[in-house]
mmCIF file of N, CA and C in Angstrom:
data_model
loop_
_atom_site.group_PDB
_atom_site.id
_atom_site.type_symbol
_atom_site.label_atom_id
_atom_site.label_comp_id
_atom_site.label_asym_id
_atom_site.label_seq_id
_atom_site.Cartn_x
_atom_site.Cartn_y
_atom_site.Cartn_z
ATOM 1 N N MET N 24 176.409 66.056 -5.132
ATOM 2 C CA MET N 24 176.051 67.116 -6.060
ATOM 3 C C MET N 24 176.290 66.675 -7.501
ATOM 4 N N LEU N 25 177.421 66.016 -7.752
ATOM 5 C CA LEU N 25 177.733 65.567 -9.104
ATOM 6 C C LEU N 25 176.702 64.559 -9.583
ATOM 7 N N ASP N 26 176.239 63.702 -8.702
ATOM 8 C CA ASP N 26 175.230 62.712 -9.055
ATOM 9 C C ASP N 26 173.945 63.393 -9.548
ATOM 10 N N ARG N 27 173.541 64.477 -8.876
ATOM 11 C CA ARG N 27 172.337 65.208 -9.305
ATOM 12 C C ARG N 27 172.531 65.819 -10.678
ATOM 13 N N PHE N 28 173.716 66.398 -10.908
ATOM 14 C CA PHE N 28 173.990 67.006 -12.201
ATOM 15 C C PHE N 28 173.974 65.964 -13.311
ATOM 16 N N GLU N 29 174.615 64.823 -13.064
ATOM 17 C CA GLU N 29 174.640 63.756 -14.066
ATOM 18 C C GLU N 29 173.238 63.246 -14.351
ATOM 19 N N LYS N 30 172.456 63.049 -13.310
ATOM 20 C CA LYS N 30 171.081 62.570 -13.468
ATOM 21 C C LYS N 30 170.256 63.581 -14.275
ATOM 22 N N PHE N 31 170.391 64.852 -13.925
ATOM 23 C CA PHE N 31 169.689 65.921 -14.628
ATOM 24 C C PHE N 31 170.104 65.966 -16.092
ATOM 25 N N SER N 32 171.404 65.974 -16.344
ATOM 26 C CA SER N 32 171.923 66.062 -17.713
ATOM 27 C C SER N 32 171.477 64.877 -18.556
ATOM 28 N N LEU N 33 171.579 63.686 -17.992
ATOM 29 C CA LEU N 33 171.174 62.490 -18.736
ATOM 30 C C LEU N 33 169.672 62.479 -19.007
ATOM 31 N N ALA N 34 168.889 62.916 -18.026
ATOM 32 C CA ALA N 34 167.431 62.948 -18.215
ATOM 33 C C ALA N 34 167.049 63.930 -19.320
ATOM 34 N N ILE N 35 167.628 65.114 -19.293
ATOM 35 C CA ILE N 35 167.324 66.116 -20.323
ATOM 36 C C ILE N 35 167.755 65.604 -21.695
ATOM 37 N N ALA N 36 168.923 65.006 -21.779
ATOM 38 C CA ALA N 36 169.400 64.465 -23.058
ATOM 39 C C ALA N 36 168.477 63.365 -23.563
ATOM 40 N N GLU N 37 168.013 62.498 -22.677
ATOM 41 C CA GLU N 37 167.121 61.402 -23.074
ATOM 42 C C GLU N 37 165.750 61.933 -23.521
ATOM 43 N N ILE N 38 165.228 62.906 -22.794
ATOM 44 C CA ILE N 38 163.958 63.529 -23.188
ATOM 45 C C ILE N 38 164.101 64.146 -24.573
ATOM 46 N N ASN N 39 165.187 64.867 -24.791
ATOM 47 C CA ASN N 39 165.436 65.512 -26.078
ATOM 48 C C ASN N 39 165.564 64.473 -27.197
ATOM 49 N N ARG N 40 166.301 63.407 -26.952
ATOM 50 C CA ARG N 40 166.487 62.347 -27.953
ATOM 51 C C ARG N 40 165.153 61.703 -28.316
ATOM 52 N N CYS N 41 164.355 61.382 -27.300
ATOM 53 C CA CYS N 41 163.055 60.745 -27.551
ATOM 54 C C CYS N 41 162.121 61.677 -28.305
ATOM 55 N N TRP N 42 162.109 62.955 -27.919
ATOM 56 C CA TRP N 42 161.237 63.900 -28.617
ATOM 57 C C TRP N 42 161.653 64.037 -30.076
ATOM 58 N N HIS N 43 162.941 64.118 -30.335
ATOM 59 C CA HIS N 43 163.411 64.232 -31.722
ATOM 60 C C HIS N 43 162.996 63.013 -32.536
ATOM 61 N N LYS N 44 163.024 61.856 -31.925
ATOM 62 C CA LYS N 44 162.603 60.646 -32.630
ATOM 63 C C LYS N 44 161.106 60.710 -32.956
ATOM 64 N N LEU N 45 160.291 61.093 -31.978
ATOM 65 C CA LEU N 45 158.838 61.168 -32.189
ATOM 66 C C LEU N 45 158.475 62.254 -33.201
ATOM 67 N N ALA N 46 159.101 63.406 -33.081
ATOM 68 C CA ALA N 46 158.825 64.497 -34.024
ATOM 69 C C ALA N 46 159.330 64.127 -35.412
ATOM 70 N N GLY N 47 160.479 63.474 -35.472
ATOM 71 C CA GLY N 47 161.054 63.066 -36.754
ATOM 72 C C GLY N 47 160.153 62.120 -37.518
ATOM 73 N N GLU N 48 159.458 61.245 -36.795
ATOM 74 C CA GLU N 48 158.520 60.324 -37.444
ATOM 75 C C GLU N 48 157.421 61.097 -38.162
ATOM 76 N N GLU N 49 156.919 62.143 -37.526
ATOM 77 C CA GLU N 49 155.860 62.957 -38.130
ATOM 78 C C GLU N 49 156.410 63.791 -39.288
ATOM 79 N N LEU N 50 157.559 64.419 -39.082
ATOM 80 C CA LEU N 50 158.103 65.335 -40.077
ATOM 81 C C LEU N 50 158.707 64.629 -41.281
ATOM 82 N N SER N 51 159.108 63.378 -41.125
ATOM 83 C CA SER N 51 159.697 62.656 -42.251
ATOM 84 C C SER N 51 158.694 62.488 -43.392
ATOM 85 N N LYS N 52 157.411 62.508 -43.081
ATOM 86 C CA LYS N 52 156.374 62.436 -44.127
ATOM 87 C C LYS N 52 156.485 63.599 -45.101
ATOM 88 N N TYR N 53 157.062 64.701 -44.620
ATOM 89 C CA TYR N 53 157.169 65.914 -45.422
ATOM 90 C C TYR N 53 158.621 66.177 -45.837
ATOM 91 N N SER N 54 159.478 65.193 -45.638
ATOM 92 C CA SER N 54 160.912 65.315 -45.923
ATOM 93 C C SER N 54 161.539 66.467 -45.131
ATOM 94 N N LEU N 55 161.112 66.590 -43.883
ATOM 95 C CA LEU N 55 161.654 67.603 -42.985
ATOM 96 C C LEU N 55 162.357 66.918 -41.826
ATOM 97 N N LYS N 56 163.200 67.685 -41.157
ATOM 98 C CA LYS N 56 163.907 67.191 -39.990
ATOM 99 C C LYS N 56 163.298 67.803 -38.734
ATOM 100 N N THR N 57 163.665 67.238 -37.593
ATOM 101 C CA THR N 57 163.087 67.730 -36.335
ATOM 102 C C THR N 57 163.424 69.193 -36.079
ATOM 103 N N SER N 58 164.551 69.654 -36.584
ATOM 104 C CA SER N 58 164.898 71.064 -36.381
ATOM 105 C C SER N 58 163.871 71.995 -37.028
ATOM 106 N N HIS N 59 163.210 71.539 -38.074
ATOM 107 C CA HIS N 59 162.158 72.340 -38.697
ATOM 108 C C HIS N 59 160.930 72.427 -37.784
ATOM 109 N N GLY N 60 160.731 71.390 -36.995
ATOM 110 C CA GLY N 60 159.562 71.331 -36.115
ATOM 111 C C GLY N 60 159.514 72.479 -35.126
ATOM 112 N N THR N 61 160.656 72.877 -34.611
ATOM 113 C CA THR N 61 160.710 73.991 -33.660
ATOM 114 C C THR N 61 160.140 75.255 -34.295
ATOM 115 N N TYR N 62 160.531 75.507 -35.523
ATOM 116 C CA TYR N 62 160.051 76.703 -36.223
ATOM 117 C C TYR N 62 158.564 76.594 -36.539
ATOM 118 N N LEU N 63 158.141 75.429 -37.004
ATOM 119 C CA LEU N 63 156.725 75.244 -37.331
ATOM 120 C C LEU N 63 155.848 75.433 -36.104
ATOM 121 N N LEU N 64 156.235 74.830 -34.990
ATOM 122 C CA LEU N 64 155.425 74.938 -33.775
ATOM 123 C C LEU N 64 155.417 76.366 -33.227
ATOM 124 N N THR N 65 156.542 77.054 -33.319
ATOM 125 C CA THR N 65 156.597 78.438 -32.836
ATOM 126 C C THR N 65 155.702 79.334 -33.688
ATOM 127 N N LEU N 66 155.753 79.151 -34.996
ATOM 128 C CA LEU N 66 154.867 79.935 -35.865
ATOM 129 C C LEU N 66 153.399 79.544 -35.652
ATOM 130 N N TYR N 67 153.152 78.295 -35.387
ATOM 131 C CA TYR N 67 151.784 77.809 -35.141
ATOM 132 C C TYR N 67 151.195 78.481 -33.894
ATOM 133 N N ARG N 68 152.042 78.674 -32.874
ATOM 134 C CA ARG N 68 151.586 79.326 -31.641
ATOM 135 C C ARG N 68 151.462 80.835 -31.809
ATOM 136 N N ASN N 69 151.934 81.366 -32.918
ATOM 137 C CA ASN N 69 151.883 82.812 -33.184
ATOM 138 C C ASN N 69 151.265 83.063 -34.556
ATOM 139 N N PRO N 70 149.967 82.784 -34.703
ATOM 140 C CA PRO N 70 149.329 82.883 -36.023
ATOM 141 C C PRO N 70 149.331 84.286 -36.614
ATOM 142 N N GLU N 71 149.547 85.312 -35.780
ATOM 143 C CA GLU N 71 149.595 86.682 -36.291
ATOM 144 C C GLU N 71 150.888 86.933 -37.061
ATOM 145 N N GLY N 72 151.852 86.009 -36.910
ATOM 146 C CA GLY N 72 153.117 86.107 -37.623
ATOM 147 C C GLY N 72 154.227 86.643 -36.736
ATOM 148 N N LEU N 73 155.449 86.384 -37.150
ATOM 149 C CA LEU N 73 156.638 86.817 -36.417
ATOM 150 C C LEU N 73 157.688 87.294 -37.404
ATOM 151 N N THR N 74 158.527 88.203 -36.962
ATOM 152 C CA THR N 74 159.688 88.566 -37.763
ATOM 153 C C THR N 74 160.750 87.484 -37.554
ATOM 154 N N ALA N 75 161.707 87.424 -38.464
ATOM 155 C CA ALA N 75 162.788 86.446 -38.323
ATOM 156 C C ALA N 75 163.590 86.669 -37.036
ATOM 157 N N PRO N 76 163.893 87.926 -36.655
ATOM 158 C CA PRO N 76 164.617 88.116 -35.395
ATOM 159 C C PRO N 76 163.820 87.611 -34.178
ATOM 160 N N LYS N 77 162.526 87.837 -34.181
ATOM 161 C CA LYS N 77 161.703 87.363 -33.067
ATOM 162 C C LYS N 77 161.632 85.835 -33.068
ATOM 163 N N LEU N 78 161.524 85.241 -34.245
ATOM 164 C CA LEU N 78 161.507 83.781 -34.361
ATOM 165 C C LEU N 78 162.829 83.204 -33.846
ATOM 166 N N ALA N 79 163.944 83.831 -34.199
ATOM 167 C CA ALA N 79 165.259 83.384 -33.722
ATOM 168 C C ALA N 79 165.322 83.443 -32.201
ATOM 169 N N GLU N 80 164.829 84.523 -31.648
ATOM 170 C CA GLU N 80 164.828 84.689 -30.182
ATOM 171 C C GLU N 80 163.979 83.609 -29.508
ATOM 172 N N LEU N 81 162.769 83.399 -30.011
ATOM 173 C CA LEU N 81 161.866 82.421 -29.405
ATOM 174 C C LEU N 81 162.371 80.988 -29.539
ATOM 175 N N CYS N 82 163.069 80.706 -30.629
ATOM 176 C CA CYS N 82 163.583 79.352 -30.869
ATOM 177 C C CYS N 82 164.979 79.148 -30.300
ATOM 178 N N GLY N 83 165.608 80.233 -29.842
ATOM 179 C CA GLY N 83 166.954 80.137 -29.308
ATOM 180 C C GLY N 83 167.987 79.799 -30.364
ATOM 181 N N ARG N 84 167.792 80.323 -31.573
ATOM 182 C CA ARG N 84 168.687 80.034 -32.708
ATOM 183 C C ARG N 84 169.271 81.325 -33.236
ATOM 184 N N ASP N 85 170.323 81.209 -34.045
ATOM 185 C CA ASP N 85 170.941 82.397 -34.618
ATOM 186 C C ASP N 85 170.342 82.713 -35.988
ATOM 187 N N LYS N 86 170.716 83.886 -36.498
ATOM 188 C CA LYS N 86 170.169 84.388 -37.767
ATOM 189 C C LYS N 86 170.432 83.433 -38.925
ATOM 190 N N ALA N 87 171.621 82.854 -38.966
ATOM 191 C CA ALA N 87 171.976 81.944 -40.061
ATOM 192 C C ALA N 87 171.088 80.702 -40.050
ATOM 193 N N ASP N 88 170.850 80.143 -38.874
ATOM 194 C CA ASP N 88 170.008 78.955 -38.770
ATOM 195 C C ASP N 88 168.574 79.276 -39.192
ATOM 196 N N VAL N 89 168.080 80.413 -38.747
ATOM 197 C CA VAL N 89 166.722 80.827 -39.124
ATOM 198 C C VAL N 89 166.631 80.978 -40.634
ATOM 199 N N SER N 90 167.595 81.618 -41.243
ATOM 200 C CA SER N 90 167.573 81.807 -42.701
ATOM 201 C C SER N 90 167.569 80.477 -43.444
ATOM 202 N N ARG N 91 168.424 79.549 -43.016
ATOM 203 C CA ARG N 91 168.482 78.224 -43.661
ATOM 204 C C ARG N 91 167.150 77.494 -43.527
ATOM 205 N N MET N 92 166.624 77.451 -42.325
ATOM 206 C CA MET N 92 165.380 76.717 -42.082
ATOM 207 C C MET N 92 164.210 77.344 -42.823
ATOM 208 N N LEU N 93 164.149 78.655 -42.817
ATOM 209 C CA LEU N 93 163.046 79.324 -43.504
ATOM 210 C C LEU N 93 163.124 79.135 -45.009
ATOM 211 N N SER N 94 164.307 79.097 -45.557
ATOM 212 C CA SER N 94 164.450 78.840 -46.997
ATOM 213 C C SER N 94 163.845 77.491 -47.356
ATOM 214 N N ILE N 95 164.115 76.500 -46.538
ATOM 215 C CA ILE N 95 163.567 75.161 -46.779
ATOM 216 C C ILE N 95 162.057 75.165 -46.605
ATOM 217 N N LEU N 96 161.580 75.778 -45.534
ATOM 218 C CA LEU N 96 160.129 75.795 -45.274
ATOM 219 C C LEU N 96 159.384 76.610 -46.332
ATOM 220 N N GLU N 97 159.995 77.669 -46.818
ATOM 221 C CA GLU N 97 159.383 78.451 -47.900
ATOM 222 C C GLU N 97 159.351 77.647 -49.199
ATOM 223 N N ALA N 98 160.435 76.948 -49.496
ATOM 224 C CA ALA N 98 160.502 76.137 -50.718
ATOM 225 C C ALA N 98 159.438 75.036 -50.702
ATOM 226 N N LYS N 99 159.126 74.534 -49.533
ATOM 227 C CA LYS N 99 158.097 73.502 -49.391
ATOM 228 C C LYS N 99 156.694 74.105 -49.264
ATOM 229 N N LYS N 100 156.637 75.422 -49.367
ATOM 230 C CA LYS N 100 155.376 76.163 -49.318
ATOM 231 C C LYS N 100 154.635 75.971 -47.998
ATOM 232 N N LEU N 101 155.415 75.909 -46.910
ATOM 233 C CA LEU N 101 154.841 75.778 -45.573
ATOM 234 C C LEU N 101 154.846 77.110 -44.825
ATOM 235 N N VAL N 102 155.717 78.031 -45.270
ATOM 236 C CA VAL N 102 155.857 79.344 -44.652
ATOM 237 C C VAL N 102 155.863 80.386 -45.742
ATOM 238 N N THR N 103 155.265 81.518 -45.449
ATOM 239 C CA THR N 103 155.292 82.652 -46.364
ATOM 240 C C THR N 103 155.859 83.842 -45.608
ATOM 241 N N LYS N 104 156.477 84.763 -46.349
ATOM 242 C CA LYS N 104 157.128 85.905 -45.729
ATOM 243 C C LYS N 104 156.742 87.176 -46.470
ATOM 244 N N ASP N 105 156.306 88.186 -45.710
ATOM 245 C CA ASP N 105 156.056 89.513 -46.275
ATOM 246 C C ASP N 105 157.386 90.226 -46.428
ATOM 247 N N GLY N 106 157.391 91.252 -47.230
ATOM 248 C CA GLY N 106 158.590 92.083 -47.351
ATOM 249 C C GLY N 106 159.509 91.574 -48.442
ATOM 250 N N ILE N 107 160.172 92.498 -49.096
ATOM 251 C CA ILE N 107 161.118 92.142 -50.152
ATOM 252 C C ILE N 107 162.370 92.990 -49.997
ATOM 253 N N GLY N 108 163.377 92.607 -50.660
ATOM 254 C CA GLY N 108 164.625 93.387 -50.652
ATOM 255 C C GLY N 108 165.236 93.484 -49.275
ATOM 256 N N SER N 109 165.643 94.676 -48.900
ATOM 257 C CA SER N 109 166.347 94.869 -47.628
ATOM 258 C C SER N 109 165.443 94.644 -46.422
ATOM 259 N N ASN N 110 164.138 94.721 -46.603
ATOM 260 C CA ASN N 110 163.210 94.515 -45.491
ATOM 261 C C ASN N 110 162.812 93.054 -45.321
ATOM 262 N N ARG N 111 163.339 92.175 -46.165
ATOM 263 C CA ARG N 111 162.931 90.767 -46.139
ATOM 264 C C ARG N 111 163.166 90.110 -44.783
ATOM 265 N N TYR N 112 164.281 90.402 -44.123
ATOM 266 C CA TYR N 112 164.574 89.788 -42.826
ATOM 267 C C TYR N 112 163.610 90.287 -41.753
ATOM 268 N N ARG N 113 163.120 91.479 -41.905
ATOM 269 C CA ARG N 113 162.183 92.042 -40.923
ATOM 270 C C ARG N 113 160.726 91.786 -41.303
ATOM 271 N N GLY N 114 160.494 91.139 -42.446
ATOM 272 C CA GLY N 114 159.133 90.840 -42.874
ATOM 273 C C GLY N 114 158.441 89.894 -41.910
ATOM 274 N N CYS N 115 157.153 89.807 -42.033
ATOM 275 C CA CYS N 115 156.345 88.967 -41.148
ATOM 276 C C CYS N 115 156.228 87.551 -41.720
ATOM 277 N N LEU N 116 156.574 86.575 -40.902
ATOM 278 C CA LEU N 116 156.514 85.169 -41.297
ATOM 279 C C LEU N 116 155.227 84.545 -40.780
ATOM 280 N N ARG N 117 154.577 83.788 -41.654
ATOM 281 C CA ARG N 117 153.342 83.090 -41.280
ATOM 282 C C ARG N 117 153.327 81.720 -41.928
ATOM 283 N N LEU N 118 152.598 80.816 -41.289
ATOM 284 C CA LEU N 118 152.398 79.504 -41.885
ATOM 285 C C LEU N 118 151.373 79.613 -42.999
ATOM 286 N N THR N 119 151.601 78.902 -44.071
ATOM 287 C CA THR N 119 150.593 78.772 -45.129
ATOM 288 C C THR N 119 149.545 77.775 -44.624
ATOM 289 N N PRO N 120 148.434 77.610 -45.309
ATOM 290 C CA PRO N 120 147.472 76.583 -44.893
ATOM 291 C C PRO N 120 148.105 75.185 -44.796
ATOM 292 N N GLU N 121 149.010 74.890 -45.729
ATOM 293 C CA GLU N 121 149.705 73.595 -45.667
ATOM 294 C C GLU N 121 150.605 73.522 -44.432
ATOM 295 N N GLY N 122 151.288 74.619 -44.151
ATOM 296 C CA GLY N 122 152.150 74.689 -42.974
ATOM 297 C C GLY N 122 151.351 74.565 -41.688
ATOM 298 N N GLN N 123 150.171 75.165 -41.670
ATOM 299 C CA GLN N 123 149.303 75.050 -40.495
ATOM 300 C C GLN N 123 148.883 73.600 -40.271
ATOM 301 N N ALA N 124 148.586 72.889 -41.338
ATOM 302 C CA ALA N 124 148.181 71.488 -41.212
ATOM 303 C C ALA N 124 149.325 70.631 -40.659
ATOM 304 N N VAL N 125 150.546 70.859 -41.168
ATOM 305 C CA VAL N 125 151.706 70.104 -40.686
ATOM 306 C C VAL N 125 151.959 70.426 -39.217
ATOM 307 N N ALA N 126 151.940 71.710 -38.877
ATOM 308 C CA ALA N 126 152.199 72.130 -37.497
ATOM 309 C C ALA N 126 151.106 71.627 -36.552
ATOM 310 N N LYS N 127 149.886 71.597 -37.025
ATOM 311 C CA LYS N 127 148.779 71.093 -36.198
ATOM 312 C C LYS N 127 148.995 69.616 -35.869
ATOM 313 N N GLU N 128 149.383 68.839 -36.854
ATOM 314 C CA GLU N 128 149.662 67.412 -36.618
ATOM 315 C C GLU N 128 150.831 67.231 -35.648
ATOM 316 N N LEU N 129 151.858 68.033 -35.827
ATOM 317 C CA LEU N 129 153.013 67.952 -34.937
ATOM 318 C C LEU N 129 152.627 68.374 -33.517
ATOM 319 N N SER N 130 151.805 69.385 -33.409
ATOM 320 C CA SER N 130 151.337 69.839 -32.100
ATOM 321 C C SER N 130 150.518 68.754 -31.406
ATOM 322 N N HIS N 131 149.648 68.090 -32.150
ATOM 323 C CA HIS N 131 148.860 66.989 -31.573
ATOM 324 C C HIS N 131 149.772 65.855 -31.115
ATOM 325 N N ARG N 132 150.787 65.580 -31.908
ATOM 326 C CA ARG N 132 151.751 64.530 -31.547
ATOM 327 C C ARG N 132 152.483 64.903 -30.259
ATOM 328 N N ALA N 133 152.857 66.169 -30.129
ATOM 329 C CA ALA N 133 153.547 66.640 -28.925
ATOM 330 C C ALA N 133 152.630 66.545 -27.707
ATOM 331 N N GLU N 134 151.377 66.957 -27.865
ATOM 332 C CA GLU N 134 150.414 66.870 -26.761
ATOM 333 C C GLU N 134 150.239 65.429 -26.306
ATOM 334 N N ARG N 135 150.135 64.534 -27.256
ATOM 335 C CA ARG N 135 149.958 63.106 -26.926
ATOM 336 C C ARG N 135 151.207 62.558 -26.238
ATOM 337 N N ALA N 136 152.372 62.931 -26.723
ATOM 338 C CA ALA N 136 153.624 62.467 -26.117
ATOM 339 C C ALA N 136 153.742 62.949 -24.675
ATOM 340 N N VAL N 137 153.407 64.210 -24.433
ATOM 341 C CA VAL N 137 153.476 64.756 -23.071
ATOM 342 C C VAL N 137 152.448 64.066 -22.176
ATOM 343 N N GLU N 138 151.267 63.822 -22.715
ATOM 344 C CA GLU N 138 150.224 63.134 -21.953
ATOM 345 C C GLU N 138 150.696 61.738 -21.532
ATOM 346 N N LEU N 139 151.231 60.987 -22.472
ATOM 347 C CA LEU N 139 151.693 59.629 -22.170
ATOM 348 C C LEU N 139 152.937 59.632 -21.283
ATOM 349 N N ALA N 140 153.840 60.589 -21.512
ATOM 350 C CA ALA N 140 155.062 60.662 -20.707
ATOM 351 C C ALA N 140 154.754 61.009 -19.257
ATOM 352 N N GLY N 141 153.696 61.757 -19.036
ATOM 353 C CA GLY N 141 153.331 62.172 -17.680
ATOM 354 C C GLY N 141 152.355 61.243 -16.991
ATOM 355 N N ALA N 142 152.089 60.098 -17.596
ATOM 356 C CA ALA N 142 151.152 59.143 -16.989
ATOM 357 C C ALA N 142 151.652 58.774 -15.593
ATOM 358 N N GLY N 143 150.750 58.778 -14.639
ATOM 359 C CA GLY N 143 151.106 58.427 -13.276
ATOM 360 C C GLY N 143 151.466 59.624 -12.409
ATOM 361 N N LEU N 144 151.585 60.797 -13.001
ATOM 362 C CA LEU N 144 151.861 62.003 -12.221
ATOM 363 C C LEU N 144 150.555 62.702 -11.873
ATOM 364 N N THR N 145 150.468 63.191 -10.657
ATOM 365 C CA THR N 145 149.299 63.979 -10.270
ATOM 366 C C THR N 145 149.422 65.369 -10.890
ATOM 367 N N GLU N 146 148.333 66.093 -10.921
ATOM 368 C CA GLU N 146 148.380 67.463 -11.445
ATOM 369 C C GLU N 146 149.320 68.319 -10.604
ATOM 370 N N GLU N 147 149.347 68.081 -9.302
ATOM 371 C CA GLU N 147 150.243 68.828 -8.419
ATOM 372 C C GLU N 147 151.709 68.549 -8.765
ATOM 373 N N HIS N 148 152.053 67.284 -8.995
ATOM 374 C CA HIS N 148 153.422 66.947 -9.370
ATOM 375 C C HIS N 148 153.794 67.544 -10.729
ATOM 376 N N ARG N 149 152.859 67.545 -11.655
ATOM 377 C CA ARG N 149 153.130 68.151 -12.968
ATOM 378 C C ARG N 149 153.402 69.635 -12.830
ATOM 379 N N ALA N 150 152.570 70.307 -12.036
ATOM 380 C CA ALA N 150 152.753 71.751 -11.844
ATOM 381 C C ALA N 150 154.110 72.040 -11.224
ATOM 382 N N ILE N 151 154.496 71.275 -10.227
ATOM 383 C CA ILE N 151 155.799 71.454 -9.582
ATOM 384 C C ILE N 151 156.921 71.175 -10.576
ATOM 385 N N PHE N 152 156.773 70.112 -11.350
ATOM 386 C CA PHE N 152 157.790 69.741 -12.340
ATOM 387 C C PHE N 152 158.003 70.858 -13.358
ATOM 388 N N TYR N 153 156.922 71.377 -13.931
ATOM 389 C CA TYR N 153 157.065 72.418 -14.950
ATOM 390 C C TYR N 153 157.574 73.724 -14.351
ATOM 391 N N GLU N 154 157.169 74.028 -13.147
ATOM 392 C CA GLU N 154 157.684 75.224 -12.480
ATOM 393 C C GLU N 154 159.185 75.061 -12.226
ATOM 394 N N SER N 155 159.582 73.882 -11.801
ATOM 395 C CA SER N 155 161.002 73.604 -11.556
ATOM 396 C C SER N 155 161.816 73.702 -12.841
ATOM 397 N N LEU N 156 161.304 73.110 -13.925
ATOM 398 C CA LEU N 156 162.004 73.192 -15.217
ATOM 399 C C LEU N 156 162.154 74.642 -15.666
ATOM 400 N N ASP N 157 161.110 75.425 -15.480
ATOM 401 C CA ASP N 157 161.156 76.838 -15.866
ATOM 402 C C ASP N 157 162.231 77.570 -15.070
ATOM 403 N N THR N 158 162.278 77.329 -13.778
ATOM 404 C CA THR N 158 163.280 77.973 -12.923
ATOM 405 C C THR N 158 164.692 77.539 -13.314
ATOM 406 N N ILE N 159 164.898 76.254 -13.521
ATOM 407 C CA ILE N 159 166.211 75.741 -13.916
ATOM 408 C C ILE N 159 166.633 76.347 -15.249
ATOM 409 N N THR N 160 165.719 76.407 -16.210
ATOM 410 C CA THR N 160 166.024 76.971 -17.525
ATOM 411 C C THR N 160 166.425 78.436 -17.412
ATOM 412 N N LYS N 161 165.651 79.219 -16.679
ATOM 413 C CA LYS N 161 165.975 80.644 -16.508
ATOM 414 C C LYS N 161 167.332 80.817 -15.834
ATOM 415 N N ASN N 162 167.570 80.035 -14.797
ATOM 416 C CA ASN N 162 168.849 80.145 -14.087
ATOM 417 C C ASN N 162 170.016 79.753 -14.977
ATOM 418 N N LEU N 163 169.892 78.635 -15.711
ATOM 419 C CA LEU N 163 170.974 78.211 -16.598
ATOM 420 C C LEU N 163 171.198 79.207 -17.728
ATOM 421 N N ARG N 164 170.132 79.793 -18.240
ATOM 422 C CA ARG N 164 170.276 80.808 -19.295
ATOM 423 C C ARG N 164 171.051 82.012 -18.755
ATOM 424 N N ARG N 165 170.671 82.461 -17.569
ATOM 425 C CA ARG N 165 171.348 83.603 -16.947
ATOM 426 C C ARG N 165 172.817 83.277 -16.691
ATOM 427 N N ILE N 166 173.085 82.104 -16.140
ATOM 428 C CA ILE N 166 174.459 81.699 -15.834
ATOM 429 C C ILE N 166 175.284 81.584 -17.117
ATOM 430 N N SER N 167 174.696 81.003 -18.161
ATOM 431 C CA SER N 167 175.455 80.814 -19.400
ATOM 432 C C SER N 167 175.746 82.156 -20.079
ATOM 433 N N GLN N 168 174.862 83.137 -19.912
ATOM 434 C CA GLN N 168 175.103 84.449 -20.511
ATOM 435 C C GLN N 168 176.119 85.259 -19.714
ATOM 436 N N ALA N 169 176.053 85.167 -18.385
ATOM 437 C CA ALA N 169 176.945 85.940 -17.530
ATOM 438 C C ALA N 169 178.278 85.230 -17.302
ATOM 439 N N GLY N 170 178.265 83.931 -17.494
ATOM 440 C CA GLY N 170 179.462 83.147 -17.219
ATOM 441 C C GLY N 170 179.380 82.564 -15.815
ATOM 442 N N LEU N 171 179.987 81.439 -15.656
ATOM 443 C CA LEU N 171 179.978 80.749 -14.378
ATOM 444 C C LEU N 171 181.060 81.341 -13.500
ATOM 445 N N GLN N 172 180.673 81.903 -12.391
ATOM 446 C CA GLN N 172 181.622 82.583 -11.468
ATOM 447 C C GLN N 172 182.314 81.585 -10.583
#
């Protein structure tokens, strides 16, 4: 059992490390870090816009992290936010045209990375793999919130 856990943990860590390196190569052109990529891609998938609380939920980040990242993305004119004053946190966040271009490039890079990483897998194996990852993620999220009994 421990061997499976170690293999799983190391594989996830390696996938994460490699993705950060690939995303970082794209984002460094804009003086951004890979952590910004999560926000850009999430907003890219939601062109109608998101509130900061919804963005935090979808990205699995806290309010402070969202505020820091959005300040940087707004300063670079990649994200715009509706609302002022006390409603600013609940305002709708959207990518600017420049932000859409950056996110589109990052999305293409992610698609290409997944395509190349999955070379040699049948469609059936891919479907099983992604279903398994989804189940593991949901279970670990539930366990981490409820505590390990």
